[in-house]
Short mmCIF file of C-alpha atoms and ligand atoms in Angstrom, two decimals:
data_model
loop_
_atom_site.label_atom_id
_atom_site.label_comp_id
_atom_site.label_asym_id
_atom_site.label_seq_id
_atom_site.Cartn_x
_atom_site.Cartn_y
_atom_site.Cartn_z
CA MET A 42 62.36 36.71 -3.71
CA PRO A 43 64.64 35.02 -1.12
CA ARG A 44 64.91 36.84 2.16
CA ALA A 45 68.42 38.20 2.93
CA LEU A 46 69.88 36.74 6.11
CA GLY A 47 70.51 39.12 8.96
CA PRO A 48 74.06 39.51 10.32
CA LYS A 49 73.19 37.48 13.44
CA THR A 50 71.85 34.57 11.38
CA LEU A 51 74.76 34.79 8.96
CA ARG A 52 77.25 34.63 11.81
CA ALA A 53 75.41 31.74 13.40
CA LEU A 54 75.39 29.88 10.07
CA THR A 55 79.15 30.42 9.67
CA ASP A 56 79.57 29.16 13.19
CA ARG A 57 77.47 26.10 12.38
CA VAL A 58 79.53 25.24 9.30
CA GLN A 59 82.70 25.53 11.40
CA TYR A 60 81.10 23.25 14.00
CA TYR A 61 80.55 20.56 11.37
CA ARG A 62 84.12 21.04 10.08
CA ASP A 63 85.37 20.48 13.64
CA LEU A 64 83.47 17.19 13.57
CA GLY A 65 85.19 16.28 10.32
CA ILE A 66 82.10 16.89 8.18
CA TYR A 67 83.03 18.70 4.99
CA ASP A 68 80.33 17.56 2.60
CA LEU A 69 77.25 19.63 3.24
CA TYR A 70 74.28 19.18 1.00
CA ARG A 71 71.75 21.78 0.09
CA ARG A 72 68.42 20.09 0.13
CA GLU A 73 65.74 21.14 -2.34
CA VAL A 74 62.91 22.65 -0.35
CA ASP A 75 59.59 24.16 -1.16
CA THR A 76 60.13 27.88 -1.49
CA VAL A 77 57.79 28.66 1.35
CA GLU A 78 58.94 31.76 3.18
CA PRO A 79 59.20 31.29 6.93
CA THR A 80 56.72 33.39 8.83
CA PRO A 81 58.16 36.26 10.91
CA GLU A 82 57.49 34.14 14.02
CA GLN A 83 59.41 31.19 12.54
CA MET A 84 62.26 33.47 11.47
CA ALA A 85 62.41 34.90 15.00
CA GLN A 86 62.53 31.36 16.40
CA ILE A 87 65.37 30.45 14.02
CA GLU A 88 67.37 33.49 15.11
CA GLN A 89 66.65 32.72 18.75
CA ASP A 90 67.78 29.08 18.36
CA MET A 91 70.97 30.11 16.59
CA ALA A 92 71.75 32.89 19.06
CA HIS A 93 71.26 30.40 21.88
CA ASP A 94 73.58 27.99 20.10
CA MET A 95 76.25 30.65 19.72
CA GLU A 96 76.04 31.46 23.42
CA ASN A 97 76.41 27.76 24.23
CA LYS A 98 79.27 27.07 21.86
CA GLY A 99 80.25 23.43 22.06
CA ALA A 100 76.87 22.31 23.35
CA PRO A 101 74.88 20.11 20.98
CA PHE A 102 72.63 22.06 18.62
CA LYS A 103 69.00 21.15 18.19
CA PRO A 104 67.00 23.53 16.05
CA SER A 105 63.30 23.60 16.76
CA VAL A 106 62.51 25.22 13.42
CA GLY A 107 64.42 24.54 10.22
CA LEU A 108 65.54 27.07 7.66
CA SER A 109 62.90 25.71 5.31
CA GLY A 110 60.29 26.84 7.80
CA VAL A 111 59.46 23.21 8.61
CA VAL A 112 59.45 22.12 12.23
CA GLU A 113 62.52 19.92 12.65
CA ASP A 114 61.67 17.60 15.50
CA PRO A 115 64.28 14.88 16.23
CA VAL A 116 62.35 12.30 14.20
CA THR A 117 62.45 14.56 11.15
CA ALA A 118 66.07 15.52 11.78
CA LEU A 119 67.09 11.85 11.95
CA ARG A 120 65.13 11.13 8.81
CA LEU A 121 67.00 13.91 7.03
CA ILE A 122 70.35 12.49 8.13
CA ARG A 123 69.26 9.10 6.80
CA GLU A 124 68.29 10.79 3.53
CA ASP A 125 71.73 12.41 3.35
CA LEU A 126 73.30 8.95 3.74
CA GLY A 127 71.22 7.77 0.79
CA ASP A 128 72.40 4.60 -0.89
CA CYS A 129 75.86 5.42 0.45
CA THR A 130 78.98 4.48 -1.48
CA ARG A 131 81.38 6.68 0.48
CA CYS A 132 83.61 3.85 1.68
CA ARG A 133 84.56 0.38 0.45
CA LEU A 134 82.00 -1.31 2.74
CA HIS A 135 79.27 -0.48 0.27
CA GLN A 136 80.62 -3.12 -2.13
CA GLN A 137 81.65 -5.83 0.29
CA GLY A 138 78.38 -7.70 0.57
CA ARG A 139 76.15 -5.41 2.59
CA LYS A 140 72.44 -6.06 2.11
CA GLN A 141 71.35 -2.75 3.55
CA ILE A 142 72.48 0.25 5.56
CA VAL A 143 71.80 -0.12 9.28
CA PHE A 144 71.14 3.40 10.50
CA GLY A 145 70.03 3.24 14.14
CA VAL A 146 67.01 2.54 16.27
CA GLY A 147 65.28 3.78 19.39
CA ASN A 148 63.99 6.85 21.12
CA PRO A 149 65.04 9.96 19.18
CA GLU A 150 65.01 11.90 22.46
CA ALA A 151 66.75 9.25 24.54
CA ASP A 152 68.73 10.17 27.64
CA LEU A 153 71.00 7.23 26.98
CA MET A 154 72.63 6.19 23.74
CA PHE A 155 74.62 3.03 23.04
CA VAL A 156 77.19 3.11 20.27
CA GLY A 157 78.61 -0.10 18.86
CA GLU A 158 81.04 -0.94 16.11
CA GLY A 159 79.10 -2.07 13.04
CA PRO A 160 76.32 -4.38 11.90
CA GLY A 161 76.75 -8.15 11.85
CA ALA A 162 74.93 -10.70 9.69
CA ASP A 163 71.60 -10.52 11.58
CA GLU A 164 71.65 -6.74 11.63
CA ASP A 165 72.48 -6.61 7.92
CA GLU A 166 69.57 -8.96 7.28
CA GLN A 167 67.05 -7.08 9.43
CA GLY A 168 68.29 -3.51 9.00
CA GLU A 169 68.42 -2.87 12.74
CA PRO A 170 71.45 -2.67 15.04
CA PHE A 171 72.01 -5.24 17.79
CA VAL A 172 69.36 -7.83 16.92
CA GLY A 173 71.56 -10.95 16.88
CA ARG A 174 73.02 -12.79 19.87
CA ALA A 175 75.01 -9.75 20.96
CA GLY A 176 71.83 -7.73 20.62
CA GLN A 177 69.96 -10.13 22.90
CA LEU A 178 72.66 -9.61 25.49
CA LEU A 179 72.51 -5.83 25.04
CA ASN A 180 68.75 -6.02 25.62
CA LYS A 181 69.40 -7.84 28.88
CA MET A 182 71.96 -5.20 29.89
CA ILE A 183 69.40 -2.48 29.15
CA GLU A 184 66.71 -4.33 31.12
CA ALA A 185 69.13 -4.76 34.04
CA MET A 186 69.33 -0.97 34.09
CA ASP A 187 65.54 -0.99 34.50
CA LEU A 188 65.12 0.47 31.02
CA LYS A 189 63.54 -0.81 27.86
CA ARG A 190 65.19 -1.02 24.46
CA GLU A 191 62.65 1.56 23.21
CA ASP A 192 63.86 4.02 25.89
CA VAL A 193 67.40 4.26 24.51
CA TYR A 194 68.90 4.91 21.10
CA ILE A 195 71.28 2.40 19.54
CA ALA A 196 73.63 3.05 16.62
CA ASN A 197 76.97 1.94 15.26
CA VAL A 198 80.10 3.70 14.06
CA VAL A 199 79.84 2.15 10.59
CA LYS A 200 76.44 1.58 9.05
CA CYS A 201 77.37 -1.29 6.72
CA ARG A 202 78.42 -4.78 7.65
CA PRO A 203 82.16 -5.39 7.38
CA PRO A 204 82.73 -8.68 5.53
CA GLY A 205 83.12 -11.69 7.80
CA ASN A 206 82.35 -9.43 10.77
CA ARG A 207 85.88 -8.08 10.68
CA THR A 208 86.71 -4.94 12.66
CA PRO A 209 86.03 -1.83 10.57
CA GLU A 210 89.19 -0.15 9.29
CA ARG A 211 90.09 3.28 10.60
CA ASP A 212 89.37 5.00 7.27
CA GLU A 213 85.94 3.33 7.13
CA CYS A 214 85.17 4.62 10.63
CA ASP A 215 86.41 8.09 9.69
CA THR A 216 84.23 8.17 6.59
CA CYS A 217 81.05 6.94 8.26
CA SER A 218 81.31 8.45 11.75
CA PRO A 219 80.19 12.00 10.81
CA PHE A 220 76.70 10.54 10.37
CA LEU A 221 76.90 9.09 13.87
CA TYR A 222 78.03 12.48 15.20
CA ARG A 223 75.02 14.05 13.56
CA GLN A 224 72.73 11.43 15.11
CA ILE A 225 74.16 12.23 18.55
CA ASP A 226 73.81 15.92 17.80
CA VAL A 227 70.09 15.50 17.18
CA ILE A 228 69.33 13.05 20.00
CA LYS A 229 71.34 15.00 22.58
CA PRO A 230 71.57 12.13 25.07
CA LYS A 231 72.62 12.83 28.65
CA ALA A 232 75.04 9.91 28.49
CA ILE A 233 76.67 7.74 25.85
CA VAL A 234 77.92 4.21 26.40
CA ALA A 235 80.64 3.26 23.93
CA LEU A 236 80.47 -0.50 23.40
CA GLY A 237 84.00 -1.69 22.72
CA ALA A 238 87.24 -0.17 21.58
CA VAL A 239 86.19 0.87 18.06
CA ALA A 240 83.31 3.01 19.33
CA ALA A 241 85.38 4.44 22.17
CA LYS A 242 88.36 5.30 19.99
CA THR A 243 86.17 6.85 17.30
CA LEU A 244 84.11 8.99 19.65
CA LEU A 245 87.02 10.06 21.82
CA GLY A 246 89.70 10.33 19.16
CA LEU A 247 91.94 8.25 21.40
CA ASN A 248 94.13 5.29 20.63
CA ASP A 249 94.12 3.58 23.99
CA THR A 250 93.36 0.18 25.45
CA MET A 251 90.01 -0.87 26.88
CA ALA A 252 91.73 -1.31 30.24
CA ASN A 253 92.73 2.34 30.23
CA MET A 254 89.49 3.69 28.82
CA ARG A 255 87.13 1.83 31.16
CA GLY A 256 86.41 3.01 34.68
CA GLN A 257 86.27 6.75 34.05
CA TRP A 258 84.00 9.39 32.60
CA PHE A 259 84.90 11.10 29.37
CA ASP A 260 83.47 14.17 27.76
CA TYR A 261 82.12 13.88 24.23
CA ARG A 262 81.34 17.45 23.17
CA GLY A 263 79.60 18.20 26.45
CA THR A 264 78.02 14.75 26.86
CA LYS A 265 79.19 12.25 29.46
CA LEU A 266 80.63 9.11 27.92
CA ARG A 267 81.45 5.79 29.53
CA VAL A 268 83.31 2.92 27.88
CA THR A 269 82.35 -0.71 28.42
CA TYR A 270 82.81 -4.05 26.72
CA HIS A 271 81.02 -4.87 23.49
CA PRO A 272 78.31 -7.52 24.10
CA ALA A 273 79.93 -9.75 21.44
CA TYR A 274 83.10 -9.73 23.55
CA LEU A 275 81.05 -10.57 26.65
CA LEU A 276 79.59 -13.57 24.83
CA ARG A 277 83.13 -14.76 24.17
CA ASP A 278 84.29 -14.03 27.72
CA PRO A 279 81.30 -14.06 30.09
CA ARG A 280 83.62 -13.57 33.09
CA GLN A 281 83.75 -9.88 32.14
CA LYS A 282 79.99 -9.41 32.54
CA GLY A 283 80.46 -8.27 36.13
CA GLU A 284 82.89 -5.58 34.97
CA ALA A 285 80.43 -4.39 32.32
CA TRP A 286 77.70 -4.24 34.96
CA LYS A 287 79.95 -2.01 37.09
CA ASP A 288 80.24 0.37 34.12
CA LEU A 289 76.49 0.40 33.60
CA GLN A 290 75.87 1.04 37.30
CA GLU A 291 77.97 4.20 37.05
CA VAL A 292 75.84 5.29 34.10
CA MET A 293 72.68 4.57 36.11
CA LYS A 294 73.94 6.69 39.00
CA TYR A 295 74.70 9.54 36.64
CA LEU A 296 71.24 9.31 35.07
CA GLY A 297 69.60 9.21 38.51
CA LEU A 298 68.36 5.64 38.07
CA GLU A 299 68.07 3.44 41.11
CA VAL A 300 70.88 0.91 41.25
CA PRO A 301 69.70 -2.46 42.59
CA LYS A 302 71.42 -3.38 45.84
CA LYS A 303 72.06 -6.93 44.65
CA SER A 304 73.19 -7.55 41.10
FE1 SF4 B 504 78.61 4.70 3.60
FE2 SF4 B 504 79.04 4.23 6.15
FE3 SF4 B 504 78.27 2.27 4.56
FE4 SF4 B 504 80.73 3.28 4.33
S1 SF4 B 504 79.89 2.17 6.12
S2 SF4 B 504 79.34 2.81 2.63
S3 SF4 B 504 80.38 5.44 4.79
S4 SF4 B 504 77.07 4.06 5.11
#
């Protein structure tokens, strides 16, 4: 017989549903699970996690034990988000020539997360974000920060390639971005770098120019966010690389990384 939820857990669950609604997530799926009852210790841990979450309202939530009684480490949590995406047909991009969904790649516990716009042809082919020419440049940017690609997490606002590499439409971003928000929610990075205007506008809910959005820190639900140029733009206008490096140096300072004296 299913265990009745206590008032604390019930309130925390209500709070959690509201949290997802605030993010614009309305479709919640109830996953079939083995009907294994959580042990009293696991139940206590669930209540403790949720109580902690309620006390830290607004801070990203990261359960250590799932309601199914299974340990939900970030790898598992990301896998479950990918499963929720499924063979997604939620927006028109599913029928405009995508080969596959490009979910995200990197360290599921990364301190730093890069968010781009959407997959291009190479990414669509390989199923991994930022693997084409822009990806090579992003790798160099990451290495210049004295980090490795495996240290960070990389994802896009839309997970399917827009035809002809066009900019994703606002409604496509709105439909797909809740999955990005959930990825961020699991990874809980210390800082996010929004690569280009689409990522910045989506994450910040702003409609502003790159000139206005660069050069300052933003708050994304308790996480520091910096805006810089998309590597594809930097390939088109390499003169802006110095400006992008300035943005990354600010991120390095915030993360406590040593900034090289000479760039
Ligand atoms: Fe689904 Fe996102 Fe692909 Fe649209 S872009 S079909 S919402 S995965």
